[in-house]
Coordinates of C-alpha atoms in Angstrom, one line a residue:
X1 CA 3.3 -16.8 -3.2
X2 CA 2.8 -13.5 -1.3
X3 CA 4.7 -10.6 -2.8
X4 CA 4.8 -6.9 -1.9
X5 CA 3.1 -6.1 -5.2
X6 CA 1.7 -8.1 -8.0
X7 CA 3.7 -9.1 -11.1
X8 CA 2.0 -6.9 -13.7
X9 CA 0.8 -8.6 -16.8
X10 CA -0.7 -7.4 -20.1
X11 CA -0.2 -7.3 -23.9
X12 CA 0.2 -3.6 -24.7
X13 CA 3.4 -2.4 -23.0
X14 CA 5.3 -2.5 -19.7
X15 CA 7.8 -0.2 -18.0
X16 CA 9.8 -0.6 -14.8
X17 CA 12.0 2.1 -13.4
X18 CA 13.4 3.4 -10.2
X19 CA 11.0 6.3 -10.0
X20 CA 7.2 6.3 -10.7
X21 CA 7.3 9.5 -12.7
X22 CA 9.8 8.1 -15.1
X23 CA 7.8 4.9 -15.4
X24 CA 4.5 6.7 -16.0
X25 CA 6.1 9.2 -18.5
X26 CA 7.5 6.3 -20.5
X27 CA 4.1 4.6 -20.4
X28 CA 2.5 7.8 -21.7
X29 CA 4.8 7.6 -24.7
X30 CA 3.7 4.0 -25.4
X31 CA 0.1 5.1 -25.1
X32 CA 0.7 7.8 -27.6
X33 CA 1.9 5.3 -30.2
X34 CA 5.6 5.3 -29.5
X35 CA 7.8 2.2 -29.2
X36 CA 10.0 1.0 -26.4
X37 CA 12.9 3.1 -27.5
X38 CA 10.9 6.4 -27.6
X39 CA 9.5 5.5 -24.1
X40 CA 13.0 4.7 -22.7
X41 CA 14.4 8.1 -23.9
X42 CA 11.5 10.0 -22.4
X43 CA 11.8 8.1 -19.1
X44 CA 15.5 8.6 -19.0
X45 CA 15.3 12.4 -19.2
X46 CA 12.6 12.4 -16.5
X47 CA 15.1 10.4 -14.3
X48 CA 17.6 13.3 -14.7
X49 CA 15.0 15.6 -13.2
X50 CA 13.4 13.5 -10.4
X51 CA 16.5 11.5 -9.3
X52 CA 19.2 14.2 -9.7
X53 CA 21.1 12.8 -6.8
X54 CA 21.5 9.6 -8.8
X55 CA 22.0 10.6 -12.4
X56 CA 22.2 13.5 -14.8
X57 CA 22.5 14.5 -18.5
X58 CA 26.3 14.7 -18.3
X59 CA 26.7 11.3 -16.8
X60 CA 26.8 8.0 -18.6
X61 CA 24.6 5.0 -19.6
X62 CA 25.1 1.6 -21.0
X63 CA 21.9 0.5 -23.0
X64 CA 21.0 -3.0 -24.1
X65 CA 18.4 -3.1 -26.8
X66 CA 16.7 -6.1 -28.4
X67 CA 14.6 -5.1 -31.4
X68 CA 11.7 -7.4 -32.3
X69 CA 13.1 -10.0 -34.6
X70 CA 16.6 -8.5 -34.4
X71 CA 19.9 -9.1 -32.6
X72 CA 20.7 -7.8 -29.1
X73 CA 23.0 -4.8 -29.3
X74 CA 24.9 -2.7 -26.7
X75 CA 24.8 1.1 -27.0
X76 CA 27.7 2.5 -25.1
X77 CA 27.1 5.8 -23.5
X78 CA 30.3 5.7 -21.4
X79 CA 32.5 8.6 -22.4
X80 CA 36.3 8.4 -22.5
X81 CA 39.1 10.1 -20.6
X82 CA 39.9 13.5 -22.0
X83 CA 43.2 13.9 -23.9
X84 CA 44.8 15.7 -21.0
X85 CA 43.8 13.2 -18.4
X86 CA 47.1 11.4 -18.0
X87 CA 48.5 9.7 -14.9
X88 CA 51.4 12.1 -15.0
X89 CA 49.1 15.1 -14.8
X90 CA 47.3 13.8 -11.7
X91 CA 50.6 12.7 -10.0
X92 CA 52.0 16.1 -10.8
X93 CA 49.2 17.5 -8.6
X94 CA 50.3 15.2 -5.8
X95 CA 47.5 12.8 -6.2
X96 CA 47.6 9.0 -5.7
X97 CA 44.0 8.5 -6.7
X98 CA 41.6 10.3 -9.0
X99 CA 39.4 12.4 -6.7
X100 CA 35.9 11.2 -6.1
X101 CA 34.4 14.6 -6.9
X102 CA 35.2 17.7 -9.0
X103 CA 36.2 18.3 -12.6
X104 CA 39.4 16.2 -12.4
X105 CA 37.1 13.1 -12.2
X106 CA 35.0 14.1 -15.2
X107 CA 35.1 11.9 -18.3
X108 CA 33.6 13.1 -21.6
X109 CA 29.9 13.1 -20.9
X110 CA 28.2 10.1 -22.5
X111 CA 24.6 9.8 -21.6
X112 CA 23.0 12.5 -23.8
X113 CA 24.5 11.3 -27.0
X114 CA 23.6 7.6 -26.3
X115 CA 20.0 8.6 -25.8
X116 CA 20.0 10.6 -29.0
X117 CA 21.4 7.7 -31.0
X118 CA 18.8 5.4 -29.5
X119 CA 16.0 7.8 -30.5
X120 CA 17.5 8.4 -34.0
X121 CA 18.1 4.8 -35.0
X122 CA 15.3 3.0 -33.2
X123 CA 12.6 5.5 -32.1
X124 CA 9.7 7.0 -34.0
X125 CA 9.0 10.2 -32.0
X126 CA 10.4 13.7 -32.4
X127 CA 12.9 15.0 -29.9
X128 CA 10.4 17.6 -28.6
X129 CA 7.8 14.9 -28.0
X130 CA 10.1 12.8 -25.7
X131 CA 11.7 15.8 -23.9
X132 CA 8.3 17.3 -23.0
X133 CA 7.9 15.3 -19.8
X134 CA 11.3 16.3 -18.4
X135 CA 10.9 19.9 -19.4
X136 CA 7.5 20.0 -17.7
X137 CA 8.8 18.6 -14.4
X138 CA 11.9 20.8 -14.4
X139 CA 9.9 23.9 -15.2
X140 CA 6.8 23.4 -13.2
X141 CA 8.2 21.2 -10.5
X142 CA 7.7 17.8 -9.0
X143 CA 7.2 16.5 -5.5
X144 CA 10.7 15.2 -4.6
X145 CA 11.4 11.9 -2.9
X146 CA 12.8 12.2 0.6
X147 CA 16.3 11.0 -0.4
X148 CA 16.9 14.1 -2.6
X149 CA 16.6 16.3 0.5
X150 CA 18.6 13.9 2.6
X151 CA 21.4 14.0 0.0
X152 CA 21.4 17.8 -0.1
X153 CA 21.6 18.0 3.7
X154 CA 24.8 16.0 3.7
X155 CA 26.5 18.4 1.4
X156 CA 24.8 21.6 2.6
X157 CA 28.0 23.2 4.0
X158 CA 29.8 22.4 0.7
X159 CA 27.0 23.9 -1.4
X160 CA 26.8 27.0 0.8
X161 CA 30.5 27.7 0.9
X162 CA 32.0 26.3 -2.3
X163 CA 29.5 24.9 -4.8
X164 CA 27.2 27.9 -4.7
X165 CA 25.7 27.3 -8.1
X166 CA 24.4 24.0 -6.7
X167 CA 22.9 25.8 -3.7
X168 CA 20.9 28.0 -6.1
X169 CA 19.2 24.9 -7.5
X170 CA 19.0 22.6 -4.5
X171 CA 18.9 25.0 -1.5
X172 CA 16.5 27.6 -2.7
X173 CA 15.9 30.1 0.1
X174 CA 18.3 28.0 2.2
X175 CA 15.9 25.0 2.4
X176 CA 16.7 21.6 1.1
X177 CA 14.0 19.8 -1.1
X178 CA 11.4 18.0 0.9
X179 CA 8.2 16.0 0.1
X180 CA 5.2 18.2 -0.2
X181 CA 7.1 21.1 -1.7
X182 CA 7.6 21.3 -5.5
X183 CA 11.2 21.1 -6.6
X184 CA 12.0 23.1 -9.8
X185 CA 15.1 23.4 -11.9
X186 CA 14.4 26.4 -14.2
X187 CA 18.0 26.4 -15.6
X188 CA 17.6 22.8 -16.8
X189 CA 14.2 23.5 -18.3
X190 CA 15.7 26.6 -20.1
X191 CA 18.6 24.4 -21.4
X192 CA 16.2 21.9 -23.1
X193 CA 13.9 24.7 -24.4
X194 CA 16.9 26.5 -26.0
X195 CA 18.1 23.2 -27.4
X196 CA 14.7 22.5 -29.0
X197 CA 14.5 26.0 -30.3
X198 CA 17.9 25.8 -32.0
X199 CA 17.2 22.5 -33.7
X200 CA 13.5 23.2 -34.7
X201 CA 14.4 24.4 -38.2
X202 CA 16.9 21.6 -38.9
X203 CA 14.4 19.5 -40.9
X204 CA 12.8 16.2 -40.3
X205 CA 13.0 14.1 -37.1
X206 CA 16.4 12.6 -37.7
X207 CA 17.9 15.9 -38.8
X208 CA 16.7 17.6 -35.6
X209 CA 18.2 14.8 -33.5
X210 CA 21.5 15.2 -35.3
X211 CA 21.4 18.9 -34.8
X212 CA 20.8 18.4 -31.1
X213 CA 23.9 16.1 -30.9
X214 CA 25.9 18.9 -32.5
X215 CA 24.6 21.5 -30.0
X216 CA 25.7 19.2 -27.2
X217 CA 29.2 18.6 -28.7
X218 CA 30.0 22.0 -30.1
X219 CA 27.3 24.5 -29.3
X220 CA 26.2 26.4 -26.2
X221 CA 26.1 23.3 -24.0
X222 CA 29.6 22.2 -24.9
X223 CA 30.9 25.8 -24.3
X224 CA 29.3 25.8 -20.8
X225 CA 30.7 22.4 -19.9
X226 CA 34.2 23.4 -20.9
X227 CA 33.9 26.6 -18.9
X228 CA 32.8 24.6 -15.8
X229 CA 35.7 22.2 -16.2
X230 CA 38.1 25.2 -16.1
X231 CA 36.7 26.6 -12.8
X232 CA 38.8 25.7 -9.7
X233 CA 36.7 23.4 -7.7
X234 CA 37.1 21.9 -4.2
X235 CA 37.2 18.1 -4.5
X236 CA 37.8 15.1 -2.2
X237 CA 41.5 15.8 -2.2
X238 CA 40.8 18.8 0.0
X239 CA 42.2 21.1 -2.7
X240 CA 40.7 23.1 -5.6
X241 CA 41.5 21.8 -9.0
X242 CA 40.5 22.4 -12.6
X243 CA 39.6 19.6 -15.0
X244 CA 41.0 18.4 -18.3
X245 CA 37.8 18.4 -20.4
X246 CA 38.2 20.5 -23.6
X247 CA 36.1 21.5 -26.6
X248 CA 38.1 19.0 -28.7
X249 CA 37.3 16.2 -26.3
X250 CA 33.5 16.9 -26.6
X251 CA 33.5 17.4 -30.3
X252 CA 35.5 14.2 -31.0
X253 CA 33.4 11.7 -29.1
X254 CA 30.1 9.9 -29.8
X255 CA 28.3 6.9 -28.5
X256 CA 28.8 3.6 -30.3
X257 CA 27.1 0.3 -30.9
X258 CA 28.8 -3.0 -30.2
X259 CA 28.1 -6.7 -29.8
X260 CA 27.1 -7.9 -26.3
X261 CA 29.1 -10.3 -24.2
X262 CA 27.0 -13.4 -23.8
X263 CA 26.9 -16.7 -21.8
X264 CA 24.5 -19.7 -22.2
X265 CA 23.2 -21.2 -19.0
X266 CA 20.5 -23.8 -18.5
X267 CA 18.6 -22.8 -21.7
X268 CA 19.1 -19.1 -21.2
X269 CA 21.4 -16.7 -23.1
X270 CA 22.4 -13.8 -20.9
X271 CA 23.6 -10.6 -22.6
X272 CA 25.7 -7.9 -21.0
X273 CA 27.9 -5.0 -22.0
X274 CA 31.6 -5.9 -22.6
X275 CA 34.5 -5.8 -20.1
X276 CA 34.8 -2.0 -20.2
X277 CA 31.8 -2.5 -17.9
X278 CA 31.3 -4.8 -14.9
X279 CA 28.8 -6.8 -17.0
X280 CA 30.8 -10.0 -17.6
X281 CA 31.0 -10.5 -13.9
X282 CA 27.5 -11.8 -14.0
X283 CA 28.4 -14.1 -16.8
X284 CA 31.5 -15.4 -14.9
X285 CA 29.3 -16.1 -11.9
X286 CA 27.0 -18.2 -14.0
X287 CA 30.0 -20.0 -15.6
X288 CA 31.3 -20.9 -12.1
X289 CA 28.0 -22.6 -11.0
X290 CA 28.1 -26.3 -10.7
X291 CA 25.7 -28.5 -12.6
X292 CA 23.7 -29.3 -9.5
X293 CA 22.9 -26.3 -7.4
X294 CA 22.1 -26.4 -3.6
X295 CA 18.6 -25.7 -2.5
X296 CA 17.6 -22.1 -3.3
X297 CA 18.1 -19.8 -0.3
X298 CA 19.9 -22.4 1.8
X299 CA 23.2 -21.6 3.5
X300 CA 25.0 -23.8 0.9
X301 CA 23.4 -21.8 -1.9
X302 CA 24.3 -18.4 -0.4
X303 CA 27.8 -19.5 0.4
X304 CA 28.3 -20.8 -3.2
X305 CA 27.1 -17.6 -4.7
X306 CA 29.3 -15.4 -2.5
X307 CA 32.4 -17.4 -3.1
X308 CA 31.8 -17.4 -6.8
X309 CA 31.3 -13.7 -6.8
X310 CA 34.7 -13.2 -5.1
X311 CA 36.4 -15.2 -7.8
X312 CA 34.6 -13.2 -10.6
X313 CA 35.4 -9.9 -9.0
X314 CA 39.1 -10.9 -8.5
X315 CA 39.2 -11.4 -12.3
X316 CA 37.5 -8.1 -12.8
X317 CA 40.3 -6.4 -10.9
X318 CA 43.0 -8.2 -12.8
X319 CA 41.6 -8.3 -16.4
X320 CA 38.7 -5.9 -17.1
X321 CA 39.1 -2.5 -18.6
X322 CA 39.3 -0.5 -21.8
X323 CA 43.1 0.1 -21.7
X324 CA 44.1 -3.5 -22.6
X325 CA 42.8 -6.5 -24.5
X326 CA 40.6 -8.6 -22.2
X327 CA 40.7 -12.4 -22.5
X328 CA 37.0 -12.8 -22.2
X329 CA 36.7 -16.0 -24.2
X330 CA 39.1 -17.7 -21.8
X331 CA 37.4 -16.2 -18.7
X332 CA 34.1 -17.7 -19.8
X333 CA 35.5 -21.1 -21.0
X334 CA 34.4 -24.4 -19.5
X335 CA 38.0 -25.5 -18.8
X336 CA 38.9 -22.3 -17.0
X337 CA 35.8 -22.2 -14.9
X338 CA 36.1 -25.9 -14.0
X339 CA 39.5 -25.2 -12.5
X340 CA 38.2 -22.0 -10.7
X341 CA 35.3 -23.9 -9.3
X342 CA 37.7 -26.1 -7.4
X343 CA 38.8 -23.1 -5.4
X344 CA 35.4 -22.8 -3.7
X345 CA 35.7 -24.6 -0.4
X346 CA 33.5 -25.0 2.7
X347 CA 35.0 -21.9 4.3
X348 CA 34.9 -18.2 3.4
X349 CA 37.9 -16.9 1.5
X350 CA 39.5 -13.7 2.6
X351 CA 41.9 -13.6 -0.4
X352 CA 41.7 -11.8 -3.7
X353 CA 42.4 -14.7 -6.2
X354 CA 42.4 -13.8 -9.9
X355 CA 42.9 -16.5 -12.4
X356 CA 45.4 -17.1 -15.2
X357 CA 43.2 -17.3 -18.4
X358 CA 45.2 -18.9 -21.2
X359 CA 48.3 -19.0 -19.0
X360 CA 48.5 -15.2 -18.7
X361 CA 49.9 -13.8 -15.5
X362 CA 47.4 -11.5 -13.7
X363 CA 48.5 -8.0 -12.7
X364 CA 46.7 -6.3 -9.8
X365 CA 47.1 -2.7 -8.9
X366 CA 49.1 -1.8 -5.8
X367 CA 45.9 -1.1 -3.8
X368 CA 44.5 -4.5 -4.6
X369 CA 47.8 -6.1 -3.6
X370 CA 47.5 -4.4 -0.2
X371 CA 49.9 -1.6 -0.7
X372 CA 47.1 0.9 0.1
X373 CA 47.0 -0.3 3.7
X374 CA 44.5 1.6 5.9
X375 CA 43.9 4.0 3.0
X376 CA 41.7 1.3 1.5
X377 CA 39.5 1.2 4.5
X378 CA 40.6 -2.4 5.2
X379 CA 39.8 -3.8 8.5
X380 CA 39.5 -7.3 10.0
X381 CA 36.2 -8.8 11.1
X382 CA 34.8 -7.4 14.3
X383 CA 37.2 -4.5 14.5
X384 CA 34.5 -1.9 14.0
X385 CA 34.2 0.8 11.4
X386 CA 37.2 2.0 9.3
X387 CA 38.2 5.6 9.5
X388 CA 37.4 6.1 5.9
X389 CA 34.4 5.2 3.7
X390 CA 33.3 1.6 3.3
X391 CA 33.1 0.7 -0.4
X392 CA 29.9 1.8 -2.0
X393 CA 29.0 4.3 0.8
X394 CA 29.3 8.0 0.6
X395 CA 32.7 9.1 1.9
X396 CA 31.3 11.5 4.5
X397 CA 33.1 12.0 7.7
X398 CA 31.7 9.7 10.3
X399 CA 32.6 12.0 13.2
X400 CA 31.9 15.7 13.5
X401 CA 28.9 15.7 11.1
X402 CA 28.3 14.8 7.5
X403 CA 30.4 17.5 6.0
X404 CA 33.1 17.9 8.6
X405 CA 35.6 16.5 6.2
X406 CA 35.2 19.3 3.8
X407 CA 36.0 21.9 6.4
X408 CA 39.0 20.0 7.5
X409 CA 40.3 19.6 4.0
X410 CA 40.4 15.9 4.4
X411 CA 39.6 13.2 1.8
X412 CA 36.1 12.9 3.4
X413 CA 33.2 14.3 1.5
X414 CA 30.8 12.8 -1.1
X415 CA 32.5 10.4 -3.4
X416 CA 31.6 7.5 -5.6
X417 CA 28.1 6.5 -6.5
X418 CA 25.9 8.1 -4.0
X419 CA 24.2 6.1 -1.3
X420 CA 21.9 8.5 0.3
X421 CA 22.6 9.2 4.0
X422 CA 19.7 8.9 6.4
X423 CA 19.9 9.2 10.2
X424 CA 19.4 5.9 12.0
X425 CA 16.5 7.4 13.9
X426 CA 14.6 7.7 10.6
X427 CA 14.4 3.9 10.3
X428 CA 10.8 2.9 11.0
X429 CA 9.0 -0.4 10.2
X430 CA 8.2 -0.5 6.5
X431 CA 10.8 2.1 5.4
X432 CA 13.5 0.4 3.4
X433 CA 17.1 1.2 2.5
X434 CA 18.4 1.9 6.0
X435 CA 21.7 0.2 6.6
X436 CA 23.2 -0.5 10.1
X437 CA 25.3 2.7 9.9
X438 CA 22.4 4.9 8.8
X439 CA 23.1 5.0 5.1
X440 CA 21.2 3.4 2.3
X441 CA 22.9 1.3 -0.4
X442 CA 20.6 2.1 -3.4
X443 CA 22.2 4.4 -6.0
X444 CA 22.1 5.2 -9.7
X445 CA 18.9 4.5 -11.7
X446 CA 17.5 1.8 -13.9
X447 CA 14.9 1.6 -16.6
X448 CA 13.4 -1.4 -18.5
X449 CA 10.7 -1.2 -21.3
X450 CA 9.0 -3.8 -23.5
X451 CA 6.3 -2.8 -26.1
X452 CA 3.5 -4.6 -27.8
X453 CA 5.7 -5.3 -30.8
X454 CA 8.3 -7.1 -28.7
X455 CA 11.0 -4.4 -28.7
X456 CA 12.9 -4.5 -25.4
X457 CA 15.4 -2.2 -23.7
X458 CA 17.4 -2.2 -20.5
X459 CA 19.4 0.8 -19.3
X460 CA 21.3 1.9 -16.2
X461 CA 21.8 5.7 -16.2
X462 CA 24.2 7.1 -13.7
X463 CA 26.8 9.8 -13.1
X464 CA 26.5 13.5 -13.3
X465 CA 24.6 13.5 -10.0
X466 CA 24.2 16.6 -7.9
X467 CA 26.9 15.7 -5.4
X468 CA 29.5 14.9 -8.0
X469 CA 30.4 18.4 -9.3
X470 CA 28.9 21.9 -9.0
X471 CA 25.9 22.6 -11.1
X472 CA 26.9 24.3 -14.3
X473 CA 25.0 27.6 -13.7
X474 CA 24.2 28.1 -17.4
X475 CA 22.8 24.5 -17.8
X476 CA 21.3 23.3 -14.5
X477 CA 23.2 20.1 -14.2
X478 CA 26.8 19.0 -13.2
X479 CA 29.6 17.1 -14.8
X480 CA 30.2 13.5 -13.9
X481 CA 33.0 11.8 -12.0
X482 CA 33.5 8.4 -13.7
X483 CA 37.3 8.8 -14.0
X484 CA 37.6 8.0 -10.3
X485 CA 37.2 4.3 -11.3
X486 CA 40.5 4.3 -13.1
X487 CA 44.0 3.7 -11.6
X488 CA 46.9 6.1 -11.9
X489 CA 49.3 3.2 -11.8
X490 CA 50.2 2.5 -15.5
X491 CA 50.0 -0.8 -17.4
X492 CA 46.8 -2.1 -15.9
X493 CA 43.6 -2.9 -17.9
X494 CA 41.9 0.0 -16.1
X495 CA 44.7 2.5 -16.0
X496 CA 43.7 6.1 -16.7
X497 CA 44.3 6.4 -20.4
X498 CA 43.3 9.4 -22.6
X499 CA 40.7 8.3 -25.2
X500 CA 39.8 5.1 -23.2
X501 CA 36.7 4.4 -21.2
X502 CA 37.0 4.0 -17.4
X503 CA 35.7 0.7 -16.4
X504 CA 32.2 1.2 -15.1
X505 CA 30.0 -0.7 -12.7
X506 CA 26.9 0.0 -14.7
X507 CA 25.5 -3.3 -16.0
X508 CA 22.0 -3.7 -17.4
X509 CA 20.9 -7.2 -18.6
X510 CA 18.8 -8.9 -21.3
X511 CA 18.2 -12.6 -21.3
X512 CA 16.9 -14.8 -24.2
X513 CA 15.4 -18.2 -24.5
X514 CA 15.5 -20.1 -27.8
X515 CA 16.9 -17.0 -29.4
X516 CA 14.0 -14.7 -28.4
X517 CA 14.4 -11.9 -25.9
X518 CA 12.4 -12.8 -22.8
X519 CA 13.7 -10.7 -19.9
X520 CA 15.2 -7.2 -19.3
X521 CA 16.5 -6.3 -15.9
X522 CA 19.0 -4.4 -13.8
X523 CA 19.6 -2.5 -10.6
X524 CA 21.5 0.5 -9.2
X525 CA 24.1 -0.4 -6.7
X526 CA 27.7 0.2 -7.9
X527 CA 29.8 -2.9 -7.2
X528 CA 26.8 -4.8 -5.9
X529 CA 24.8 -4.7 -9.1
X530 CA 25.8 -8.1 -10.6
X531 CA 25.6 -9.7 -7.1
X532 CA 22.0 -8.7 -6.7
X533 CA 21.2 -9.4 -10.4
X534 CA 22.6 -13.0 -10.1
X535 CA 20.3 -13.8 -7.2
X536 CA 17.3 -12.2 -9.0
X537 CA 18.0 -14.1 -12.2
X538 CA 18.5 -17.4 -10.5
X539 CA 15.2 -16.8 -8.6
X540 CA 13.4 -16.3 -11.9
X541 CA 15.2 -19.2 -13.6
X542 CA 14.9 -21.7 -10.8
X543 CA 11.5 -20.9 -9.4
X544 CA 9.7 -21.0 -12.7
X545 CA 6.3 -19.9 -13.7
X546 CA 3.6 -18.1 -11.6
X547 CA 0.1 -17.4 -13.0
X548 CA 1.2 -18.0 -16.6
X549 CA 4.3 -15.8 -16.4
X550 CA 7.7 -15.4 -14.8
X551 CA 7.5 -14.6 -11.1
X552 CA 9.4 -11.3 -11.4
X553 CA 8.0 -9.7 -8.3
X554 CA 8.8 -12.7 -6.1
X555 CA 12.3 -12.8 -7.4
X556 CA 12.8 -9.1 -6.7
X557 CA 11.2 -9.4 -3.2
X558 CA 13.4 -12.4 -2.1
X559 CA 15.9 -11.5 0.6
X560 CA 19.2 -10.5 -1.0
X561 CA 22.8 -9.9 0.1
X562 CA 26.2 -8.6 -1.1
X563 CA 29.9 -8.8 -0.2
X564 CA 32.7 -6.3 -0.4
X565 CA 35.7 -8.6 -0.5
X566 CA 37.4 -6.8 -3.4
X567 CA 38.7 -3.2 -4.1
X568 CA 35.7 -0.9 -4.5
X569 CA 35.3 1.0 -7.7
X570 CA 34.8 4.4 -6.1
X571 CA 37.0 6.7 -4.2
X572 CA 38.6 5.9 -1.7
X573 CA 38.5 2.3 -3.2
X574 CA 37.8 0.4 0.1
X575 CA 37.6 -3.3 0.6
X576 CA 36.2 -5.5 3.4
X577 CA 37.7 -9.0 3.0
X578 CA 35.3 -11.8 4.1
X579 CA 32.3 -9.4 4.6
X580 CA 28.8 -10.3 3.8
X581 CA 25.7 -8.1 4.4
X582 CA 22.3 -9.8 4.4
X583 CA 18.8 -8.5 4.9
X584 CA 17.3 -9.3 8.3
X585 CA 14.6 -11.3 6.5
X586 CA 17.2 -13.9 5.8
X587 CA 16.6 -17.2 7.7
X588 CA 18.6 -16.9 11.0
X589 CA 19.8 -20.4 10.6
X590 CA 21.4 -19.4 7.3
X591 CA 23.2 -16.5 9.0
X592 CA 24.4 -18.8 11.8
X593 CA 25.8 -21.2 9.2
X594 CA 27.5 -18.5 7.2
X595 CA 29.2 -17.3 10.3
X596 CA 30.3 -20.8 11.1
X597 CA 31.9 -21.0 7.7
X598 CA 33.9 -17.8 8.5
X599 CA 31.9 -15.1 6.8
X600 CA 31.9 -11.8 8.5
X601 CA 28.1 -11.3 8.4
X602 CA 26.4 -8.0 9.0
X603 CA 22.6 -8.2 9.3
X604 CA 21.1 -5.1 7.7
X605 CA 17.6 -3.8 7.5
X606 CA 14.8 -6.0 6.2
X607 CA 14.6 -4.2 2.8
X608 CA 18.0 -2.8 2.2
X609 CA 19.7 -4.8 -0.6
X610 CA 19.1 -3.8 -4.2
X611 CA 16.7 -1.7 -6.3
X612 CA 15.9 -4.2 -9.1
X613 CA 13.6 -3.5 -12.0
X614 CA 12.4 -6.1 -14.7
X615 CA 10.2 -6.5 -17.6
X616 CA 9.5 -9.7 -19.6
X617 CA 7.8 -11.1 -22.7
X618 CA 6.5 -14.6 -23.4
X619 CA 7.4 -15.2 -27.1
X620 CA 4.7 -17.9 -27.4
X621 CA 1.7 -15.9 -26.0
X622 CA 2.9 -12.3 -26.3
X623 CA 2.1 -11.8 -22.6
X624 CA 4.1 -9.0 -21.1
X625 CA 5.2 -8.8 -17.5
X626 CA 6.8 -6.2 -15.2
X627 CA 7.8 -5.8 -11.6
X628 CA 9.7 -3.2 -9.5
X629 CA 11.6 -3.1 -6.3
X630 CA 9.8 -2.0 -3.1
X631 CA 13.1 -1.0 -1.5
X632 CA 13.4 2.7 -1.6
X633 CA 9.7 3.3 -1.9
X634 CA 10.0 5.0 -5.3
X635 CA 10.5 2.3 -8.0
X636 CA 7.4 1.3 -9.8
X637 CA 6.2 -0.8 -12.7
X638 CA 3.3 0.2 -14.9
X639 CA 1.7 -1.4 -17.9
X640 CA -1.4 -2.9 -19.4

């Protein structure tokens, strides 16, 4: 089979990530004797530097780890809502939704502590060793990918007039980053150098990591984060607000380990983070599949997967979250899914249809019930663009320029997980990620590593990106905005609740066969992540072996799609009932048949759906494999 790149194979180590510098930095750690966990931490901190429009140190990360000969575990790097982040507080400010940007949307930062725990408990390297790559790129510069500059241009007016600390980093001399010119972040480099200096005398490797955790929670980093949360900041409400994050919130939280949610399908066991994440959506989609699947890639096949996704996402809206007990056992049970499977008919559904696991009555938020009206960005097929952002896209004003909404004080402006805007005229043959309205859908980051001992890790870092909050001037990075994924309506599984995690879309995966970890994979993409991952996983599972290994690259390259028939997770929480977006490489006969079945199909660019990464290990031979997504022109796999 022809693929854009080969599926890499070897026996020493493999890395796949959404940026080549992160992949190669992680590989350098493996070459120096480190294991998969050392490599993942090094790669993650490089991602903070080279993909600052997609993640940052004050963001969040779920990590799935599979130690050689051990059990798969989830390391939760999703911080909780601060103690002062109550629905009453936000409603008292006249808000109906948590803003998509600014300090009011900031949860307790979670990514840094999660990476520290991974390094402490499973790594072998010292903190200075794994941070060296990120420090070097921040201090001496790196050649930025085009999308960093494109992102900065969309928020130029905001940076120049309001978020001036961000302009100092990302508009030096008034110029946005561009390929061919080195991009530096001296403040970030200085932060890590000061951190390393403060912990150098703490003792051995573990003691230094513990000291670094304390500096983050109670030292100079914590102090700067709290000061930033207290600065009035213009957000997507059009008003300036201060946040709720306090020193006590930072000091009282740490990342935690937990058991994964799992589902057994056709000889595979798929492992995900629990229902505080979107992860079980992939498991529910697998549980909804019939015993006999239609031909791979056919209209019947695509229709089946789309309709199953709608049912799983409806359950996500009704049942998932950290603010209530989630009936996951029932949601994955054979009896429940047999009944749900009967709801999939020949025609596209335009309804949000959550189930009743164990006889429970689902409760949807007012927005999901339709009370949000046009504020949701809802519109019927063929009626043209909504007046607010489509789910998953940056909420920039569609008329009057990319930052017009900020000047007007409207709810327009960057929000949600970023999908980097590019003018339609920049779309040329071979350049991926251009959607019909000129924005790309890739966002967030992903990183997979497998080493020669069989240790495996999958992680999806996100949040704390440059367009989420102003850069903390003392630190060189911004706060995150994950609280925007919660509801201010009380009594829901995902209601904003102090001390509880907002439900996240971040959802890395590890799959086992016969109890042995075989495959680690994931993708950026907000609400689309488990849609793209399902198609990838089925492509691997159904299409079998190529050249003695799993055909990872072929599965990544296969034309993909997504639907938006459910409330989006990001401000302003849009939905597009019946919508399906497919890549133009999709068989035209499939598109015609989907439309005949009632799907509102948009044909996007040829390479516009997903940014998948994957690594694999054959437990019988020890052969390692890796592949990375060509979409976006920056994800790469390396290994030997």
